[in-house]
Amino acid sequence: MPLTQVIDYFNAHLEALNPQASLRRHGRYLYENGQVSAELAGKRLQPSQRPILELAGLKPMAHESRMQLADRHSVQETTDPLYFFSWDREDVIFLDRFLRVLHALHHLSLHGVDAAPLVVDVHWRHLQAVEASHGAVFEALLAKLGLHPREVVLRLSALRLLTDSHAREASRSFQNHGYPLLAHGVPLDVESQSWHLLLEAGVEWVTPEPNAMILARRGREHWPRIAEWNREARAAGLTVWWPGVDTPGDLGAVTPLGPTLVSGRLLGDRLQQDQRVQ
């Protein structure tokens, strides 16, 4: 089915994202000039991607979803304002699914159904809003796109997984539906038993806390803590992904760690150059 028809279908069935949400009356998916985007509550949503590469050989292994949020006042690289204004539980559920479907539509427009997995966010407020059977509705929506849950890596807050039993119950439900799970932002000073807690929650991928690359750039002072975190994650059998590799120095800094996956502006630009040459 042509992508235009798929988008028309989803626009006609927005209630499938959550029939009780009032926000569904203020959103629609768009396909203009070969680009997938959306409008929601007066804002323009433009999805994009960044490749996630295997460190050995720098081959693309997955794609990280990203979002630009624009209105007449500003352009932001975050969807937080949408959640800030979605106080109602039903609207939060709708919003989270709306964004994930948008990323999936954009993914299909770029790669078709045989692409490497796509990493998408599950907001912590969505985990709070849904009581049980996490992942079932999104699985049905993916099926409409010809995608299987194993092709979509769900990115969850590591801090929520480590501190909130309901978040861990939700993650196990996602796992039972076949989604690979990523714990985002695992603290560098995490306790050893926390790795087992993440494994029990169904986590397969991890990224370090957001400032880890900044600390790695500073060098010797923080290196033992970074190296130990990396060793413990790998020893637990987790796939380690280091995002934020934006300079040649960053790549040189993380290479001795032997992380499985890396991403960032430097690697994305390099991959695009290689593809143009080919």
CSV table of N, CA and C in Angstrom, one decimal, residues 106-191:
chain,number,residue,atom,x,y,z
A,106,HIS,N,7.8,7.7,9.4
A,106,HIS,CA,9.0,8.3,8.9
A,106,HIS,C,10.0,7.3,8.5
A,107,HIS,N,10.2,6.3,9.4
A,107,HIS,CA,11.1,5.2,9.2
A,107,HIS,C,10.8,4.4,7.9
A,108,LEU,N,9.5,4.1,7.7
A,108,LEU,CA,9.1,3.4,6.5
A,108,LEU,C,9.4,4.3,5.3
A,109,SER,N,9.2,5.6,5.4
A,109,SER,CA,9.4,6.4,4.2
A,109,SER,C,10.9,6.5,3.8
A,110,LEU,N,11.8,6.3,4.8
A,110,LEU,CA,13.2,6.3,4.5
A,110,LEU,C,13.7,4.9,4.0
A,111,HIS,N,13.3,3.9,4.7
A,111,HIS,CA,13.9,2.6,4.5
A,111,HIS,C,13.0,1.4,4.1
A,112,GLY,N,11.7,1.6,4.1
A,112,GLY,CA,10.9,0.4,3.8
A,112,GLY,C,10.8,-0.5,5.0
A,113,VAL,N,10.2,-1.7,4.8
A,113,VAL,CA,10.0,-2.6,5.9
A,113,VAL,C,11.2,-3.4,6.3
A,114,ASP,N,12.3,-3.4,5.5
A,114,ASP,CA,13.4,-4.3,5.8
A,114,ASP,C,14.6,-3.5,6.4
A,115,ALA,N,14.3,-2.5,7.1
A,115,ALA,CA,15.4,-1.7,7.7
A,115,ALA,C,15.9,-2.2,9.0
A,116,ALA,N,17.0,-1.7,9.4
A,116,ALA,CA,17.5,-2.0,10.8
A,116,ALA,C,16.6,-1.4,11.8
A,117,PRO,N,16.6,-1.9,13.0
A,117,PRO,CA,15.6,-1.5,14.0
A,117,PRO,C,15.6,0.0,14.3
A,118,LEU,N,14.5,0.5,14.7
A,118,LEU,CA,14.3,1.9,15.0
A,118,LEU,C,14.1,2.1,16.6
A,119,VAL,N,14.9,3.0,17.1
A,119,VAL,CA,14.8,3.3,18.6
A,119,VAL,C,13.8,4.4,18.8
A,120,VAL,N,12.8,4.2,19.6
A,120,VAL,CA,11.8,5.2,19.9
A,120,VAL,C,11.6,5.3,21.4
A,121,ASP,N,11.1,6.5,21.8
A,121,ASP,CA,11.0,6.7,23.3
A,121,ASP,C,9.6,6.3,23.8
A,122,VAL,N,9.6,5.8,25.0
A,122,VAL,CA,8.3,5.6,25.7
A,122,VAL,C,8.5,6.6,26.9
A,123,HIS,N,7.6,7.6,27.0
A,123,HIS,CA,7.7,8.6,28.0
A,123,HIS,C,7.3,8.0,29.3
A,124,TRP,N,8.0,8.4,30.4
A,124,TRP,CA,7.7,7.9,31.7
A,124,TRP,C,6.2,8.2,32.2
A,125,ARG,N,5.6,9.3,31.7
A,125,ARG,CA,4.2,9.6,32.0
A,125,ARG,C,3.3,8.6,31.3
A,126,HIS,N,3.7,8.1,30.2
A,126,HIS,CA,2.9,7.0,29.5
A,126,HIS,C,2.9,5.8,30.4
A,127,LEU,N,4.1,5.4,30.9
A,127,LEU,CA,4.1,4.2,31.8
A,127,LEU,C,3.2,4.4,33.0
A,128,GLN,N,3.1,5.6,33.5
A,128,GLN,CA,2.2,5.9,34.7
A,128,GLN,C,0.8,5.8,34.3
A,129,ALA,N,0.5,6.2,33.0
A,129,ALA,CA,-0.9,6.4,32.6
A,129,ALA,C,-1.6,5.0,32.2
A,130,VAL,N,-0.8,4.1,31.7
A,130,VAL,CA,-1.3,2.8,31.3
A,130,VAL,C,-1.2,1.8,32.4
A,131,GLU,N,-2.3,1.2,32.8
A,131,GLU,CA,-2.2,0.3,34.0
A,131,GLU,C,-1.7,-1.1,33.7
A,132,ALA,N,-2.0,-1.6,32.5
A,132,ALA,CA,-1.6,-3.0,32.2
A,132,ALA,C,-1.5,-3.2,30.7
A,133,SER,N,-1.0,-4.4,30.3
A,133,SER,CA,-0.9,-4.8,28.9
A,133,SER,C,-0.1,-3.7,28.1
A,134,HIS,N,1.0,-3.2,28.6
A,134,HIS,CA,1.8,-2.3,27.9
A,134,HIS,C,2.3,-2.9,26.6
A,135,GLY,N,2.2,-2.2,25.5
A,135,GLY,CA,2.7,-2.6,24.2
A,135,GLY,C,1.7,-3.3,23.3
A,136,ALA,N,0.6,-3.7,23.8
A,136,ALA,CA,-0.4,-4.4,23.0
A,136,ALA,C,-1.0,-3.5,21.9
A,137,VAL,N,-1.4,-2.3,22.3
A,137,VAL,CA,-2.0,-1.4,21.3
A,137,VAL,C,-1.0,-1.0,20.2
A,138,PHE,N,0.2,-0.7,20.7
A,138,PHE,CA,1.2,-0.2,19.7
A,138,PHE,C,1.6,-1.4,18.8
A,139,GLU,N,1.6,-2.6,19.3
A,139,GLU,CA,1.8,-3.8,18.5
A,139,GLU,C,0.8,-3.9,17.3
A,140,ALA,N,-0.5,-3.6,17.6
A,140,ALA,CA,-1.5,-3.7,16.6
A,140,ALA,C,-1.3,-2.6,15.6
A,141,LEU,N,-0.9,-1.4,16.1
A,141,LEU,CA,-0.7,-0.3,15.2
A,141,LEU,C,0.5,-0.6,14.2
A,142,LEU,N,1.6,-1.2,14.8
A,142,LEU,CA,2.7,-1.5,14.0
A,142,LEU,C,2.3,-2.6,12.9
A,143,ALA,N,1.5,-3.5,13.3
A,143,ALA,CA,1.0,-4.5,12.3
A,143,ALA,C,0.4,-3.8,11.1
A,144,LYS,N,-0.3,-2.7,11.3
A,144,LYS,CA,-0.9,-2.0,10.2
A,144,LYS,C,0.1,-1.4,9.2
A,145,LEU,N,1.3,-1.2,9.8
A,145,LEU,CA,2.4,-0.7,9.0
A,145,LEU,C,3.3,-1.8,8.4
A,146,GLY,N,3.0,-3.1,8.7
A,146,GLY,CA,3.8,-4.2,8.3
A,146,GLY,C,5.1,-4.4,9.1
A,147,LEU,N,5.1,-3.9,10.3
A,147,LEU,CA,6.2,-4.0,11.2
A,147,LEU,C,5.9,-4.9,12.4
A,148,HIS,N,7.0,-5.5,12.9
A,148,HIS,CA,6.9,-6.4,14.1
A,148,HIS,C,7.5,-5.7,15.3
A,149,PRO,N,7.1,-5.9,16.5
A,149,PRO,CA,7.7,-5.3,17.7
A,149,PRO,C,9.2,-5.4,17.7
A,150,ARG,N,9.8,-6.6,17.3
A,150,ARG,CA,11.2,-6.7,17.3
A,150,ARG,C,12.0,-5.7,16.5
A,151,GLU,N,11.3,-5.0,15.6
A,151,GLU,CA,11.9,-4.0,14.7
A,151,GLU,C,11.9,-2.6,15.4
A,152,VAL,N,11.4,-2.5,16.6
A,152,VAL,CA,11.3,-1.2,17.3
A,152,VAL,C,11.8,-1.4,18.7
A,153,VAL,N,12.9,-0.7,19.0
A,153,VAL,CA,13.6,-0.7,20.3
A,153,VAL,C,12.9,0.4,21.1
A,154,LEU,N,12.4,0.0,22.2
A,154,LEU,CA,11.7,1.0,23.1
A,154,LEU,C,12.7,1.5,24.1
A,155,ARG,N,12.9,2.9,24.1
A,155,ARG,CA,13.8,3.5,25.0
A,155,ARG,C,13.1,4.0,26.3
A,156,LEU,N,13.5,3.5,27.4
A,156,LEU,CA,12.9,3.8,28.7
A,156,LEU,C,13.9,4.4,29.6
A,157,SER,N,13.4,5.2,30.5
A,157,SER,CA,14.3,5.9,31.5
A,157,SER,C,14.9,4.8,32.5
A,158,ALA,N,16.2,4.8,32.5
A,158,ALA,CA,16.9,3.9,33.4
A,158,ALA,C,16.5,4.2,34.9
A,159,LEU,N,16.5,5.5,35.2
A,159,LEU,CA,16.2,5.8,36.6
A,159,LEU,C,14.8,5.4,37.0
A,160,ARG,N,13.8,5.5,36.1
A,160,ARG,CA,12.5,5.0,36.4
A,160,ARG,C,12.5,3.5,36.6
A,161,LEU,N,13.2,2.8,35.7
A,161,LEU,CA,13.2,1.3,35.8
A,161,LEU,C,13.9,0.9,37.2
A,162,LEU,N,14.9,1.7,37.6
A,162,LEU,CA,15.6,1.3,38.8
A,162,LEU,C,14.8,1.6,40.1
A,163,THR,N,13.9,2.6,40.0
A,163,THR,CA,13.2,3.1,41.2
A,163,THR,C,11.7,2.8,41.3
A,164,ASP,N,11.1,2.4,40.2
A,164,ASP,CA,9.7,2.3,40.1
A,164,ASP,C,9.2,0.9,39.7
A,165,SER,N,8.6,0.2,40.6
A,165,SER,CA,8.2,-1.2,40.3
A,165,SER,C,7.2,-1.2,39.2
A,166,HIS,N,6.3,-0.2,39.1
A,166,HIS,CA,5.3,-0.2,38.0
A,166,HIS,C,6.0,-0.1,36.6
A,167,ALA,N,7.1,0.7,36.6
A,167,ALA,CA,7.8,0.8,35.3
A,167,ALA,C,8.5,-0.5,34.9
A,168,ARG,N,8.9,-1.2,35.9
A,168,ARG,CA,9.5,-2.6,35.6
A,168,ARG,C,8.4,-3.5,35.2
A,169,GLU,N,7.3,-3.5,35.8
A,169,GLU,CA,6.2,-4.3,35.3
A,169,GLU,C,5.8,-4.0,33.9
A,170,ALA,N,5.8,-2.7,33.5
A,170,ALA,CA,5.5,-2.2,32.2
A,170,ALA,C,6.6,-2.7,31.2
A,171,SER,N,7.8,-2.7,31.6
A,171,SER,CA,8.9,-3.1,30.7
A,171,SER,C,8.8,-4.6,30.5
A,172,ARG,N,8.4,-5.4,31.5
A,172,ARG,CA,8.3,-6.8,31.3
A,172,ARG,C,7.1,-7.1,30.3
A,173,SER,N,6.1,-6.3,30.4
A,173,SER,CA,5.0,-6.4,29.5
A,173,SER,C,5.4,-6.1,28.0
A,174,PHE,N,6.2,-5.0,27.9
A,174,PHE,CA,6.7,-4.7,26.5
A,174,PHE,C,7.6,-5.9,26.0
A,175,GLN,N,8.4,-6.5,26.9
A,175,GLN,CA,9.3,-7.6,26.5
A,175,GLN,C,8.4,-8.8,26.1
A,176,ASN,N,7.3,-9.0,26.8
A,176,ASN,CA,6.5,-10.2,26.4
A,176,ASN,C,5.8,-10.0,25.1
A,177,HIS,N,5.7,-8.8,24.7
A,177,HIS,CA,5.1,-8.5,23.3
A,177,HIS,C,6.2,-8.5,22.2
A,178,GLY,N,7.4,-8.7,22.6
A,178,GLY,CA,8.5,-8.9,21.6
A,178,GLY,C,9.4,-7.7,21.4
A,179,TYR,N,9.2,-6.6,22.1
A,179,TYR,CA,10.0,-5.4,21.9
A,179,TYR,C,11.4,-5.5,22.5
A,180,PRO,N,12.5,-5.2,21.8
A,180,PRO,CA,13.7,-5.0,22.5
A,180,PRO,C,13.7,-3.8,23.4
A,181,LEU,N,14.3,-3.8,24.5
A,181,LEU,CA,14.2,-2.6,25.5
A,181,LEU,C,15.6,-2.0,25.7
A,182,LEU,N,15.6,-0.7,25.8
A,182,LEU,CA,16.8,0.1,26.1
A,182,LEU,C,16.6,0.9,27.4
A,183,ALA,N,17.5,0.7,28.3
A,183,ALA,CA,17.5,1.6,29.5
A,183,ALA,C,18.4,2.8,29.3
A,184,HIS,N,17.8,4.0,29.2
A,184,HIS,CA,18.5,5.2,28.8
A,184,HIS,C,19.0,5.9,30.0
A,185,GLY,N,20.3,6.2,30.1
A,185,GLY,CA,20.8,7.1,31.1
A,185,GLY,C,21.2,6.3,32.4
A,186,VAL,N,21.8,5.1,32.3
A,186,VAL,CA,22.2,4.4,33.5
A,186,VAL,C,23.3,5.2,34.2
A,187,PRO,N,23.1,5.5,35.5
A,187,PRO,CA,24.2,6.3,36.2
A,187,PRO,C,25.5,5.6,36.2
A,188,LEU,N,26.6,6.4,36.1
A,188,LEU,CA,27.9,5.9,36.2
A,188,LEU,C,28.3,5.3,37.5
A,189,ASP,N,27.6,5.7,38.6
A,189,ASP,CA,27.8,5.2,39.9
A,189,ASP,C,26.8,4.2,40.3
A,190,VAL,N,26.1,3.5,39.3
A,190,VAL,CA,25.1,2.6,39.6
A,190,VAL,C,25.6,1.4,40.5
A,191,GLU,N,24.8,0.9,41.4
A,191,GLU,CA,25.3,-0.2,42.2
A,191,GLU,C,25.2,-1.5,41.4
